[in-house]
C-alpha positions as a printed Julia matrix, in Angstrom:
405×3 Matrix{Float64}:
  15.54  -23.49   13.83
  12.52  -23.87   12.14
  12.04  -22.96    8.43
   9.82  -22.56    6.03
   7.2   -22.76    8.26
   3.37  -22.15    6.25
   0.21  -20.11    8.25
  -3.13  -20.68    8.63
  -3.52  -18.06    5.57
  -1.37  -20.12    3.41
  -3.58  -23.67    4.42
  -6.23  -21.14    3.05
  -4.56  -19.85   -0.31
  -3.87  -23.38   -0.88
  -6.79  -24.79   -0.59
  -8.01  -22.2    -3.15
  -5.28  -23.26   -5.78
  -5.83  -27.26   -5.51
  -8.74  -29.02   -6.81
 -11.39  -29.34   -4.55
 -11.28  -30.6    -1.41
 -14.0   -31.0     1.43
 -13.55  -29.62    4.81
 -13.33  -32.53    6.43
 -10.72  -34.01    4.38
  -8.79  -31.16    4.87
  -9.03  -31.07    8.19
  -7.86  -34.36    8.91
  -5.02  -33.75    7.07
  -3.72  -30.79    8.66
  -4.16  -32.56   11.82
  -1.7   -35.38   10.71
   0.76  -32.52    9.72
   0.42  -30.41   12.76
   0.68  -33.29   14.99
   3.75  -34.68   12.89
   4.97  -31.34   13.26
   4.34  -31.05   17.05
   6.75  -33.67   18.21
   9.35  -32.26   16.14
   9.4   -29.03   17.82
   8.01  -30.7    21.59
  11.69  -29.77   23.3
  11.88  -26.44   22.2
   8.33  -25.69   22.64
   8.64  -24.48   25.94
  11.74  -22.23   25.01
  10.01  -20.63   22.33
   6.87  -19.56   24.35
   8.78  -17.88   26.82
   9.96  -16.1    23.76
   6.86  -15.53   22.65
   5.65  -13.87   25.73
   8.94  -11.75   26.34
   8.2   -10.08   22.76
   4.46   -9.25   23.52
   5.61   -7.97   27.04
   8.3    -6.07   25.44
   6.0    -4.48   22.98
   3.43   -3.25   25.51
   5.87   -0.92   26.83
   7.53   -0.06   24.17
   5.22    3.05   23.49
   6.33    6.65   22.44
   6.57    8.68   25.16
   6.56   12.2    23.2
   9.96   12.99   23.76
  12.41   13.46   21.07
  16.28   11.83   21.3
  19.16   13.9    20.86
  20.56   10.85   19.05
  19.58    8.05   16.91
  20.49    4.28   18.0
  23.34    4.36   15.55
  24.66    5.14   12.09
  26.59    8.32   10.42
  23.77    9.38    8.11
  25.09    8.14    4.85
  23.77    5.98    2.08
  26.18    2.89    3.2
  25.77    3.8     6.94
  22.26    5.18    7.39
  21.27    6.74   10.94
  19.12    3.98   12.65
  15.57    4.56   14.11
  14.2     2.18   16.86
  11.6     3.91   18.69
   9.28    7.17   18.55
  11.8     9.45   20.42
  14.28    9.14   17.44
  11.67    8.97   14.75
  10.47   12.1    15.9
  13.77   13.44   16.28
  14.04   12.37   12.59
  10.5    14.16   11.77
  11.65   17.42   13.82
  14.97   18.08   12.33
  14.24   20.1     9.29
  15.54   20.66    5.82
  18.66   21.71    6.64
  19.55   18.81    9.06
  17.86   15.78    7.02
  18.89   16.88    3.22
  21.32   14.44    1.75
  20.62   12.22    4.66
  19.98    8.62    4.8
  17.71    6.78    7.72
  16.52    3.29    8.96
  13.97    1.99   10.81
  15.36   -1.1    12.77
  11.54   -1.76   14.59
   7.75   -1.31   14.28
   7.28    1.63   16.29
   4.3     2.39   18.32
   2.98    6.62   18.7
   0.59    5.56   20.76
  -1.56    2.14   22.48
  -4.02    1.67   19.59
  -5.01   -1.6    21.78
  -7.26    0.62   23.59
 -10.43    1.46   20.96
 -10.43    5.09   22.4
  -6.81    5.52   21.87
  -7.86    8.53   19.7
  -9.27   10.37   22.6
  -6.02   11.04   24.9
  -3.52   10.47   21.89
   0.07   11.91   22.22
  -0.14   14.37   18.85
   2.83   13.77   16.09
   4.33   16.59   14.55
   6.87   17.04   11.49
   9.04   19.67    9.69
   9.97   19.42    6.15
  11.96   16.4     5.35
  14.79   16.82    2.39
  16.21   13.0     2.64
  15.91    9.26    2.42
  13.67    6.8     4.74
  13.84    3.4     4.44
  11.2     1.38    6.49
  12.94   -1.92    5.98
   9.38   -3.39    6.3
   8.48   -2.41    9.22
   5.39   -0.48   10.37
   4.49    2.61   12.01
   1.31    2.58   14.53
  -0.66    5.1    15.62
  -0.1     8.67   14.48
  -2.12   11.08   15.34
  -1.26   14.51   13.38
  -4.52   17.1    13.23
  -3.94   20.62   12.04
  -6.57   23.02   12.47
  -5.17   26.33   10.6
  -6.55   27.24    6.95
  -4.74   24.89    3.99
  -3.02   23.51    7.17
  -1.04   20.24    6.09
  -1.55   16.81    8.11
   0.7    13.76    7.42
   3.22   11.35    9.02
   5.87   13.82    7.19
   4.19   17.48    6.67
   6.72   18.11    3.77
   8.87   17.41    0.73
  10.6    20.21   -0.15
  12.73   20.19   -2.94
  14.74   22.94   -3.08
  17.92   22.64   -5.19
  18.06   20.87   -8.63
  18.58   17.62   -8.93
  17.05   17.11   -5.47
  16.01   13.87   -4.24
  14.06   12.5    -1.26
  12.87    8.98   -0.88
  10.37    6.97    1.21
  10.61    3.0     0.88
   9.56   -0.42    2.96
   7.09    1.5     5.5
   3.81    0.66    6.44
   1.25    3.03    8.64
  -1.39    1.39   10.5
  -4.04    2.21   13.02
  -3.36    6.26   12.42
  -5.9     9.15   12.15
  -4.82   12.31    9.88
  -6.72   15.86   10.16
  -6.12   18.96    8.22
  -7.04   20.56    5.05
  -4.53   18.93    2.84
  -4.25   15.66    4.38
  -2.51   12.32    3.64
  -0.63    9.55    5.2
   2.48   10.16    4.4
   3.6    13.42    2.84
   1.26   16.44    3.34
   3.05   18.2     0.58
   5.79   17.53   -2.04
   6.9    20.78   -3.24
  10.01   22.92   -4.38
  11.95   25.01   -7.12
  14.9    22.55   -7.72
  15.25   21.78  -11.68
  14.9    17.58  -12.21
  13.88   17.41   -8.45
  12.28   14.21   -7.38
  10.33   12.75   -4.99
   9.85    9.09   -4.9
   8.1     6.24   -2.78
   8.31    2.76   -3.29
   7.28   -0.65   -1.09
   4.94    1.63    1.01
   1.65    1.39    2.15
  -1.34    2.86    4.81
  -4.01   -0.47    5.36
  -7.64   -0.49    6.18
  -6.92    1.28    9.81
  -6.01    4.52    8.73
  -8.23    7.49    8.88
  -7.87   10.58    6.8
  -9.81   13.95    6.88
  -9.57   16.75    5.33
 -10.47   18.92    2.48
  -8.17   17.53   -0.1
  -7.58   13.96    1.3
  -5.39   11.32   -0.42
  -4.54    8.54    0.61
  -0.42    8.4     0.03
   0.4    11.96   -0.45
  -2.34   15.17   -0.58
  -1.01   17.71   -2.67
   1.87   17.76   -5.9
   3.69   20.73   -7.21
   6.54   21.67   -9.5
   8.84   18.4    -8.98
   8.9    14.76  -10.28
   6.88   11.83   -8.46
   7.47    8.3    -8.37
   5.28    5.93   -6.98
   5.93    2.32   -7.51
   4.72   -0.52   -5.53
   2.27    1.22   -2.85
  -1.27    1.06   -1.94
  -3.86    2.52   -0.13
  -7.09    0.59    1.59
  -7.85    2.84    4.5
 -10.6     5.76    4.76
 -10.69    9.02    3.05
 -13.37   12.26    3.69
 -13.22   15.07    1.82
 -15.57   18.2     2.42
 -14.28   19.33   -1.05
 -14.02   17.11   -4.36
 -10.25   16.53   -3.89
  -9.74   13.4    -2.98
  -7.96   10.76   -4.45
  -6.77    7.15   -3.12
  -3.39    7.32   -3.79
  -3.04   11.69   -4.36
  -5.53   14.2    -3.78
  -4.21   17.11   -5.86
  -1.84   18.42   -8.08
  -0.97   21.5    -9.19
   1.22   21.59  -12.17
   1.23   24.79  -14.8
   1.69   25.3   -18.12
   5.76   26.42  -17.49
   6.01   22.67  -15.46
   4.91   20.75  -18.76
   8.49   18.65  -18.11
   7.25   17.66  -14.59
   5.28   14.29  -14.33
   4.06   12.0   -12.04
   4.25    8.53  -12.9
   2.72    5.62  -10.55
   2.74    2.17  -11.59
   2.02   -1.09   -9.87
   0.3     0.52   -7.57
  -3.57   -0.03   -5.71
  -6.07    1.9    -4.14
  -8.87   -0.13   -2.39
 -10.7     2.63   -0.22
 -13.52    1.81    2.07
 -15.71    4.71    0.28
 -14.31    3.26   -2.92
 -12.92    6.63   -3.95
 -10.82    7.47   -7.08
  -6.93    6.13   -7.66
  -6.55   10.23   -8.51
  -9.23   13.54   -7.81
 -10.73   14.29  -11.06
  -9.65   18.16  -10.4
  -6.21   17.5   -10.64
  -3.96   18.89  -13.69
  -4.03   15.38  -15.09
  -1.92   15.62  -18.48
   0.65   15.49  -16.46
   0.15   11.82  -14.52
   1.43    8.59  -16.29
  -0.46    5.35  -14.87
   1.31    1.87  -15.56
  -0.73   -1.27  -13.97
  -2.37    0.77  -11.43
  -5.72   -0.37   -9.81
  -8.58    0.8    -8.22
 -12.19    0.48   -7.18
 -12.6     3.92   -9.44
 -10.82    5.32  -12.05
 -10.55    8.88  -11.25
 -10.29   11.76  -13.98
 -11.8    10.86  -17.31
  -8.31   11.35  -19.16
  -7.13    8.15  -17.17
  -5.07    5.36  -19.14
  -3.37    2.52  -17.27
  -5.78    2.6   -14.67
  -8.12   -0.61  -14.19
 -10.97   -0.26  -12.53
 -11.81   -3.24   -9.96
 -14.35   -4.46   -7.38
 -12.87   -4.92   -3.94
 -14.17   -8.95   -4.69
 -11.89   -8.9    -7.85
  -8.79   -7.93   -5.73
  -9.5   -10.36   -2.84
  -7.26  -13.71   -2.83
  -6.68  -15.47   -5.84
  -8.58  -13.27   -7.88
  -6.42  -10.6    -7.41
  -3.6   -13.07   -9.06
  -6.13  -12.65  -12.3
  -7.57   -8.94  -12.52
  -4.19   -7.3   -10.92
  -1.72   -9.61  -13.14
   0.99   -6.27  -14.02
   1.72   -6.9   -10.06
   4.5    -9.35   -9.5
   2.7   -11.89   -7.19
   6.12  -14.33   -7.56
   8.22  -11.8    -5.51
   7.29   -8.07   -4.76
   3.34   -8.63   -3.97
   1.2   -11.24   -1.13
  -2.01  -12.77   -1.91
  -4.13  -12.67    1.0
  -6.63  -14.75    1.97
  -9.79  -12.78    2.92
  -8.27   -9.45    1.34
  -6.49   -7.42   -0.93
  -2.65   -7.94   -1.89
  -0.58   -6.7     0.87
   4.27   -6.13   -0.52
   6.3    -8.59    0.54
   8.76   -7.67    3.63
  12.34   -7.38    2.31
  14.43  -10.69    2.45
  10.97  -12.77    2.47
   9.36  -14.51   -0.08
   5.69  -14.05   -1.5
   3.05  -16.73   -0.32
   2.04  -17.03   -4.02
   5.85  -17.59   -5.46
   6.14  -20.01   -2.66
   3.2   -22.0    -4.16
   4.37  -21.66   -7.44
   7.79  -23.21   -6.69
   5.95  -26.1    -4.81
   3.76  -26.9    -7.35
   7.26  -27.02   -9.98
   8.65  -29.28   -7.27
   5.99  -31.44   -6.88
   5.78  -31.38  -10.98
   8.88  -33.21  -10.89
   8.47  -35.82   -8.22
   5.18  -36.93   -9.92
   7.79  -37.12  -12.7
   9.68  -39.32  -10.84
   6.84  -41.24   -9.32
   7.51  -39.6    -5.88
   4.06  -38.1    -6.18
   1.58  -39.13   -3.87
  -1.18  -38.72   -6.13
   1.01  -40.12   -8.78
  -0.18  -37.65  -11.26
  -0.16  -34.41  -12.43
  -2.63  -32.87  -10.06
  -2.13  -31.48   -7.0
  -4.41  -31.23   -3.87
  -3.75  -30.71    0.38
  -2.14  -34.21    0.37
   0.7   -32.73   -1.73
   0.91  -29.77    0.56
   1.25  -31.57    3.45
   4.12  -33.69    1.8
   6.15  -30.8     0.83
   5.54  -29.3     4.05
   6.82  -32.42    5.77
   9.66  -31.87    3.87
  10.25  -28.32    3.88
  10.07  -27.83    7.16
  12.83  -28.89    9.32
  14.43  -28.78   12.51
  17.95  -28.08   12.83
  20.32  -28.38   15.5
């Protein structure tokens, strides 16, 4: 098996972080890698394109077919055994159950899962429509990534999200959303988000909170009060931590917010807050992290960006260019992110969360660069020095990368 194995993005990051290097040098000494790596992995080449082409096949038809399972691929439901997702039929089984069925509950999603063939660019047009009840438990993505929902709701204050509701009904209520990713989906409604329409509910010390989650550039959402993560707040605790928003947001009202649209805390809620931290919003309009009409002494920002601030009140919020998030200089201007193991630098484009069980691009570098500290301690160094350039890469690559029987 092959580990360790660096992309074409990573050639790129790296030649960002070592001194400067011209193309044509670089080039040349990729090509001695790739090469040294090609007859390393020559017999199992052919073994691992037929692999290759099995998975592709396998995802083309692996598209919802807008039926809902009667049962999940496994699991009990518990925290230690959760009920497992692998498809659209049981994630809208999931999405359909209710309250009642899904409080207390825990779920997995073992696969990206496709709602509909966003290959085609009019997939919009003849898209199988997702629908959702109110969802009273625990979702964890486990990094993988939802495509193509398609939820528009016509009726007045109608709600439009990949989950229409949190409701929080008892005290001490809790429902969580972690490790999921939404791509290539369109959202319609008046209070209209990506991933929860509403979080809501009378429950005492209720909370709602989302971690490791994300909607990227491909997501469309419309609406009167648009945000990009959740649309509307009210009487319970939010936690956002880790998440970000780059897709599109239109508002035919002034609610609108990258990350939430709206809240609407009182007076008698003054022990309510919502508190997001480490957290981005990177629209393509360049909206707000937060709609300036929302009750706002009750938000807490901590090393939260965005290309606008929001509401005047704001502290903790920095306000960024999309240039000043892209690549390495999002390592500078977004430093209260934790590029060594929760965050990606992206060449090209804003920081995109680690998957769980790999390791950041950035940390990765890092740890090379210590490594390669201590050879040129040891005289093992090519450039036996202390600097580093491609020719470094490529010799910790050579070594890193291994084939094992």
């Amino acid at each position: 098996m092959i580990e360790n194995r660096f992309t074409e993005n990573d050639y790129s990051l790296w030649n960002e972080c070592a001194f400067e290097i011209s193309e044509q040098e670089l080039e040349e000494e990729l090509a001695l890698f790739r090469n040294r790596l090609r007859r390393r992995k020559s017999r199992r080449s052919t073994i691992m394109i037929a692999a290759a082409v099995a998975v592709v096949a396998a995802k083309e038809f692996d598209i919802w077919d807008g039926t809902t399972a009667t049962n999940f691929a496994g699991g009990t439901g518990t925290k230690e055994d959760p009920y497992l997702i692998s498809n659209g039929a049981e994630l809208h089984k999931m999405a359909m159950d209710g309250p009642a069925t899904t409080k207390g509950k825990y779920y997995k999603i073992t696969a990206d899962i496709y709602l509909n063939d966003v290959s085609k660019s009019d997939w919009k047009a003849n898209a199988k429509p997702w629908s959702s009840k109110a969802f009273q438990g625990h979702l964890d993505g486990d990094g993988h990534v939802i495509y193509g929902v398609h939820n528009v709701n016509t009726a007045t204050n109608g709600f439009s999200a990949f989950l229409v509701n949190s409701y929080l009904s008892a005290d001490n209520d809790l429902v969580s959303i972690k490790n999921l990713g939404i791509e290539n989906s369109y959202f319609q409604g008046d209070r209209v988000a990506a991933f929860l329409g509403k979080t809501d509910g009378a429950g005492t010390d209720a909370n709602f909170t989302m971690e490791n989650c994300y909607a990227g550039d491909s997501v469309e959402v419309v609406g009167k009060w648009s945000g990009g993560l959740i649309a509307y707040s009210n009487k319970n605790n939010i936690t956002i931590n880790n998440c970000y928003f780059t897709g599109s947001l239109s508002s035919s009202a002034t609610q609108k917010g990258g990350l939430i649209a709206f809240t609407a805390y009182a007076d008698a809620d003054a022990a309510k807050t919502v508190q997001i931290s480490n957290s981005y919003a990177a629209t393509a309009g360049n909206d707000p992290v937060f709609s300036d009409e929302s009750n706002t002494q009750y938000i807490n920002y901590t090393n939260v960006y965005g290309t606008a601030g929001g509401h005047a009140e704001a502290t903790g919020i920095t306000v960024l260019t999309k240039e000043q998030m892209t690549g390495l200089n999002a390592v500078e201007n977004m430093s209260g992110l934790d590029f060594m193991q929760v965050w990606n630098v992206v060449a090209g484009g804003t920081p995109s969360l680690v998957k769980p069980g790999e390791k950041a691009i950035y940390g990765r570098f890092v740890n090379i660069r210590i490594d390669l500290l201590a050879d040129a301690e040891d005289g093992d160094n090519i450039n036996a020095d202390e600097s580093f350039d491609i020719r470094d890469l490529v010799f910790a690559m050579d070594r890193m990368t291994t084939v094992q029987n």
